[in-house]
Amino acid sequence: MAITSRALAFASRWFDPQTVARVFNPLVADWQREWADAPKSRRLIVHIRGILSFCIAIIVCTPAIFHARAPKALTDLIARRMAIATALGTAVLIVPFAREVQLEETRGFFILFAVPGAIVMAFPFAMVSAVDAIRGFIGVEPHVTRGTAAKLGVVAIMFMFFMHGWVVPAANQAWREATFHPPSEPARAPRELSTFELLTSREPATTKANNIRRELGNRAALSVLPVLLLWRRWRALDLPKGRWFSAQPAAIGTIAMIFAFLALRISPRIVEMKWHLPVGSSFWVTLGLLALLGTIRVTLAEWSMVRA
Amino acid sequence: MEQLPKFSSAERQIIELLVEHEELFGLQMVELSGGRLKRGTVYVTLGRMQEKGYLESRQEPLPEGAIGLPRRLYRPTGLAMRILATWKAAEQIYIRGAHTQEA
């Protein structure tokens, strides 16, 4: 009956003690008894039905996760750490490009319009600092900790969706208009169109249509990236300290995540062309590989601990 | 004037089953309801009904040699029985009124 114990442990990590006592304990108790009373030939069916009802109960109770209020000191700490990490990342991304801008008078424009684009690149990696703040905060119940992380994930997706979908395209277009001084408005490339405009564009199957699909894929994947990095850091912090697989300090962990992302970001485009994958799927390949690497690390760590 | 508390259809079904059988487990209610109560949601409904004060519960003592968690038995409170009786009476009055109008 390990599966029922695992299910209950899962619920205990995500929900407050009262919800666990009133909803999940009775559900699991009835499931266990039904399993014990069933003939061996029916036990698999009992487990399938139990898992299904457990999943439905989890979905129905999910709003309770978001009602768990984190202490103000914790939310302030998360906001502070994320702001610092995002600001540092943004500065690091902008400075080398700003130095390359030839004319002194356009440098100010460049910095102003490049900031939103740099923020959306830096923000997902700030999740490492945020997770460390959540996990390091003492005196908070596990369900509140996880609820805070879940809320942070939702907010991060919404932030990325809004920034990458509307703010960055507007800034890109403003930059072009400010610097090229054409007689008419410069043509708008996919990166300068809002997500709504991309979704409603009626381009025939041309290179531009492919570029639009690629841009949409990029935006969707980047919106999910913060949650993936949150999950990876969370799992890494679960591992014991002082071993080869242990989580590094937040700064080193962030840099390692950035390098891993950039390394995996280059190759998938080639994979997309060589394996004839759908246009725009390369970004999802990158995310898949990042998730796979995280899973392999945890699996190897667990295997190493069992062997030890 | 304080409003008469309402039951959802699932809550009413549960109270009616408990009035009939006195004390039941969640899974027994699902079986006795003939498919109207679902396994995935019945425990959530039972939890909410306990919060509202409609139900009381106790843990079943574990039979000798049994393993796992003790099951939870539910029974209706006086409040739930009063609300159910009041709604049934109100329904009767409504039905009688509708028949009188038709006649």
PDB file of N, CA and C in Angstrom, chain A residues 1 8 18 21-23 25-34 49-50 53 56-57 60-61, chain B residues 25-27 39-41 43-44 47-48 50-51 60 62-63 66-72 74:
ATOM      1  N   MET A   1       0.821  -1.206   0.000  1.00  0.00           N
ATOM      2  CA  MET A   1       0.000   0.000   0.000  1.00  0.00           C
ATOM      3  C   MET A   1       0.859   1.262   0.000  1.00  0.00           C
ATOM      4  N   LEU A   8      -0.844  10.260   0.452  1.00  0.00           N
ATOM      5  CA  LEU A   8      -1.122  11.048   1.655  1.00  0.00           C
ATOM      6  C   LEU A   8       0.035  11.993   1.976  1.00  0.00           C
ATOM      7  N   GLN A  18      -5.839  20.843   8.380  1.00  0.00           N
ATOM      8  CA  GLN A  18      -7.293  20.633   8.479  1.00  0.00           C
ATOM      9  C   GLN A  18      -7.845  19.987   7.202  1.00  0.00           C
ATOM     10  N   ALA A  21      -6.815  16.387   7.188  1.00  0.00           N
ATOM     11  CA  ALA A  21      -7.580  15.580   8.143  1.00  0.00           C
ATOM     12  C   ALA A  21      -9.006  15.348   7.655  1.00  0.00           C
ATOM     13  N   ARG A  22      -9.622  16.364   7.046  1.00  0.00           N
ATOM     14  CA  ARG A  22     -11.047  16.269   6.695  1.00  0.00           C
ATOM     15  C   ARG A  22     -11.296  15.649   5.322  1.00  0.00           C
ATOM     16  N   VAL A  23     -10.334  15.827   4.399  1.00  0.00           N
ATOM     17  CA  VAL A  23     -10.569  15.340   3.028  1.00  0.00           C
ATOM     18  C   VAL A  23      -9.688  14.123   2.695  1.00  0.00           C
ATOM     19  N   ASN A  25      -7.353  12.269   4.566  1.00  0.00           N
ATOM     20  CA  ASN A  25      -7.273  11.111   5.474  1.00  0.00           C
ATOM     21  C   ASN A  25      -8.442  10.149   5.272  1.00  0.00           C
ATOM     22  N   PRO A  26      -9.709  10.650   5.268  1.00  0.00           N
ATOM     23  CA  PRO A  26     -10.828   9.715   5.040  1.00  0.00           C
ATOM     24  C   PRO A  26     -10.774   9.059   3.661  1.00  0.00           C
ATOM     25  N   LEU A  27     -10.360   9.841   2.645  1.00  0.00           N
ATOM     26  CA  LEU A  27     -10.280   9.279   1.284  1.00  0.00           C
ATOM     27  C   LEU A  27      -9.281   8.124   1.246  1.00  0.00           C
ATOM     28  N   VAL A  28      -8.112   8.359   1.825  1.00  0.00           N
ATOM     29  CA  VAL A  28      -7.068   7.329   1.789  1.00  0.00           C
ATOM     30  C   VAL A  28      -7.447   6.140   2.677  1.00  0.00           C
ATOM     31  N   ALA A  29      -8.089   6.421   3.814  1.00  0.00           N
ATOM     32  CA  ALA A  29      -8.495   5.330   4.718  1.00  0.00           C
ATOM     33  C   ALA A  29      -9.488   4.393   4.020  1.00  0.00           C
ATOM     34  N   ASP A  30     -10.486   4.990   3.325  1.00  0.00           N
ATOM     35  CA  ASP A  30     -11.472   4.165   2.600  1.00  0.00           C
ATOM     36  C   ASP A  30     -10.809   3.411   1.458  1.00  0.00           C
ATOM     37  N   TRP A  31      -9.869   4.053   0.797  1.00  0.00           N
ATOM     38  CA  TRP A  31      -9.126   3.437  -0.320  1.00  0.00           C
ATOM     39  C   TRP A  31      -8.330   2.230   0.191  1.00  0.00           C
ATOM     40  N   GLN A  32      -7.627   2.438   1.311  1.00  0.00           N
ATOM     41  CA  GLN A  32      -6.826   1.342   1.884  1.00  0.00           C
ATOM     42  C   GLN A  32      -7.703   0.155   2.279  1.00  0.00           C
ATOM     43  N   ARG A  33      -8.855   0.466   2.907  1.00  0.00           N
ATOM     44  CA  ARG A  33      -9.716  -0.628   3.362  1.00  0.00           C
ATOM     45  C   ARG A  33     -10.328  -1.371   2.171  1.00  0.00           C
ATOM     46  N   GLU A  34     -10.708  -0.592   1.151  1.00  0.00           N
ATOM     47  CA  GLU A  34     -11.284  -1.219  -0.044  1.00  0.00           C
ATOM     48  C   GLU A  34     -10.257  -2.154  -0.688  1.00  0.00           C
ATOM     49  N   ARG A  49      -8.988   3.349  -9.374  1.00  0.00           N
ATOM     50  CA  ARG A  49     -10.109   4.196  -8.938  1.00  0.00           C
ATOM     51  C   ARG A  49      -9.682   5.122  -7.802  1.00  0.00           C
ATOM     52  N   GLY A  50      -8.850   4.587  -6.904  1.00  0.00           N
ATOM     53  CA  GLY A  50      -8.351   5.396  -5.785  1.00  0.00           C
ATOM     54  C   GLY A  50      -7.507   6.559  -6.279  1.00  0.00           C
ATOM     55  N   SER A  53      -9.759   9.208  -7.922  1.00  0.00           N
ATOM     56  CA  SER A  53     -10.518  10.031  -6.970  1.00  0.00           C
ATOM     57  C   SER A  53      -9.579  10.937  -6.187  1.00  0.00           C
ATOM     58  N   ILE A  56      -8.826  13.886  -8.440  1.00  0.00           N
ATOM     59  CA  ILE A  56      -9.971  14.818  -8.510  1.00  0.00           C
ATOM     60  C   ILE A  56     -10.035  15.656  -7.227  1.00  0.00           C
ATOM     61  N   ALA A  57      -9.834  14.991  -6.086  1.00  0.00           N
ATOM     62  CA  ALA A  57      -9.860  15.721  -4.803  1.00  0.00           C
ATOM     63  C   ALA A  57      -8.756  16.778  -4.770  1.00  0.00           C
ATOM     64  N   VAL A  60      -9.946  19.675  -6.910  1.00  0.00           N
ATOM     65  CA  VAL A  60     -11.023  20.431  -6.257  1.00  0.00           C
ATOM     66  C   VAL A  60     -10.477  21.268  -5.091  1.00  0.00           C
ATOM     67  N   CYS A  61      -9.469  20.738  -4.399  1.00  0.00           N
ATOM     68  CA  CYS A  61      -8.932  21.441  -3.229  1.00  0.00           C
ATOM     69  C   CYS A  61      -7.835  22.450  -3.591  1.00  0.00           C
TER      70      CYS A  61
ATOM     71  N   PHE B  25     -19.586   5.558   6.098  1.00  0.00           N
ATOM     72  CA  PHE B  25     -18.273   5.984   5.597  1.00  0.00           C
ATOM     73  C   PHE B  25     -18.482   6.708   4.265  1.00  0.00           C
ATOM     74  N   GLY B  26     -17.486   7.456   3.839  1.00  0.00           N
ATOM     75  CA  GLY B  26     -17.589   8.181   2.569  1.00  0.00           C
ATOM     76  C   GLY B  26     -17.880   7.256   1.399  1.00  0.00           C
ATOM     77  N   LEU B  27     -17.143   6.162   1.348  1.00  0.00           N
ATOM     78  CA  LEU B  27     -17.278   5.234   0.219  1.00  0.00           C
ATOM     79  C   LEU B  27     -18.649   4.547   0.208  1.00  0.00           C
ATOM     80  N   ARG B  39     -16.793   9.619  -6.033  1.00  0.00           N
ATOM     81  CA  ARG B  39     -15.682   9.337  -5.099  1.00  0.00           C
ATOM     82  C   ARG B  39     -14.740  10.512  -4.927  1.00  0.00           C
ATOM     83  N   GLY B  40     -14.452  11.192  -6.038  1.00  0.00           N
ATOM     84  CA  GLY B  40     -13.452  12.260  -6.006  1.00  0.00           C
ATOM     85  C   GLY B  40     -13.891  13.489  -5.248  1.00  0.00           C
ATOM     86  N   THR B  41     -15.204  13.718  -5.208  1.00  0.00           N
ATOM     87  CA  THR B  41     -15.681  14.965  -4.598  1.00  0.00           C
ATOM     88  C   THR B  41     -16.400  14.765  -3.267  1.00  0.00           C
ATOM     89  N   TYR B  43     -15.543  13.471  -0.454  1.00  0.00           N
ATOM     90  CA  TYR B  43     -14.778  13.787   0.766  1.00  0.00           C
ATOM     91  C   TYR B  43     -14.624  15.299   0.937  1.00  0.00           C
ATOM     92  N   VAL B  44     -14.529  15.999  -0.195  1.00  0.00           N
ATOM     93  CA  VAL B  44     -14.449  17.463  -0.132  1.00  0.00           C
ATOM     94  C   VAL B  44     -15.776  17.999   0.396  1.00  0.00           C
ATOM     95  N   GLY B  47     -16.060  17.298   4.081  1.00  0.00           N
ATOM     96  CA  GLY B  47     -15.213  18.233   4.838  1.00  0.00           C
ATOM     97  C   GLY B  47     -15.895  19.581   5.002  1.00  0.00           C
ATOM     98  N   ARG B  48     -16.492  20.087   3.909  1.00  0.00           N
ATOM     99  CA  ARG B  48     -17.186  21.382   3.965  1.00  0.00           C
ATOM    100  C   ARG B  48     -18.398  21.310   4.891  1.00  0.00           C
ATOM    101  N   GLN B  50     -18.764  19.424   7.448  1.00  0.00           N
ATOM    102  CA  GLN B  50     -18.292  19.430   8.842  1.00  0.00           C
ATOM    103  C   GLN B  50     -17.990  20.859   9.289  1.00  0.00           C
ATOM    104  N   GLU B  51     -17.379  21.616   8.389  1.00  0.00           N
ATOM    105  CA  GLU B  51     -17.066  23.018   8.694  1.00  0.00           C
ATOM    106  C   GLU B  51     -18.340  23.812   8.970  1.00  0.00           C
ATOM    107  N   GLU B  60     -13.367   5.153  13.099  1.00  0.00           N
ATOM    108  CA  GLU B  60     -13.741   3.766  13.370  1.00  0.00           C
ATOM    109  C   GLU B  60     -12.548   3.086  14.052  1.00  0.00           C
ATOM    110  N   LEU B  62      -9.829   0.525  14.599  1.00  0.00           N
ATOM    111  CA  LEU B  62      -9.253  -0.417  13.619  1.00  0.00           C
ATOM    112  C   LEU B  62      -9.508  -1.863  14.045  1.00  0.00           C
ATOM    113  N   PRO B  63     -10.033  -2.677  13.157  1.00  0.00           N
ATOM    114  CA  PRO B  63     -10.205  -4.101  13.501  1.00  0.00           C
ATOM    115  C   PRO B  63      -8.847  -4.745  13.799  1.00  0.00           C
ATOM    116  N   ALA B  66      -5.775  -5.254  11.320  1.00  0.00           N
ATOM    117  CA  ALA B  66      -5.919  -4.376  10.142  1.00  0.00           C
ATOM    118  C   ALA B  66      -4.767  -3.377  10.104  1.00  0.00           C
ATOM    119  N   ILE B  67      -4.377  -3.028   8.887  1.00  0.00           N
ATOM    120  CA  ILE B  67      -3.328  -2.015   8.740  1.00  0.00           C
ATOM    121  C   ILE B  67      -3.904  -0.799   8.013  1.00  0.00           C
ATOM    122  N   GLY B  68      -3.163   0.286   8.061  1.00  0.00           N
ATOM    123  CA  GLY B  68      -3.622   1.496   7.378  1.00  0.00           C
ATOM    124  C   GLY B  68      -4.313   2.451   8.319  1.00  0.00           C
ATOM    125  N   LEU B  69      -4.901   3.473   7.729  1.00  0.00           N
ATOM    126  CA  LEU B  69      -5.556   4.516   8.522  1.00  0.00           C
ATOM    127  C   LEU B  69      -6.936   4.043   8.975  1.00  0.00           C
ATOM    128  N   PRO B  70      -7.382   4.494  10.159  1.00  0.00           N
ATOM    129  CA  PRO B  70      -8.760   4.169  10.558  1.00  0.00           C
ATOM    130  C   PRO B  70      -9.746   4.963   9.707  1.00  0.00           C
ATOM    131  N   ARG B  71     -10.855   4.348   9.329  1.00  0.00           N
ATOM    132  CA  ARG B  71     -11.837   5.046   8.483  1.00  0.00           C
ATOM    133  C   ARG B  71     -12.659   6.032   9.325  1.00  0.00           C
ATOM    134  N   ARG B  72     -13.282   6.974   8.639  1.00  0.00           N
ATOM    135  CA  ARG B  72     -14.068   8.000   9.338  1.00  0.00           C
ATOM    136  C   ARG B  72     -15.555   7.781   9.071  1.00  0.00           C
ATOM    137  N   TYR B  74     -19.457   9.161   9.487  1.00  0.00           N
ATOM    138  CA  TYR B  74     -20.162  10.447   9.564  1.00  0.00           C
ATOM    139  C   TYR B  74     -21.601  10.239  10.019  1.00  0.00           C
TER     140      TYR B  74
END
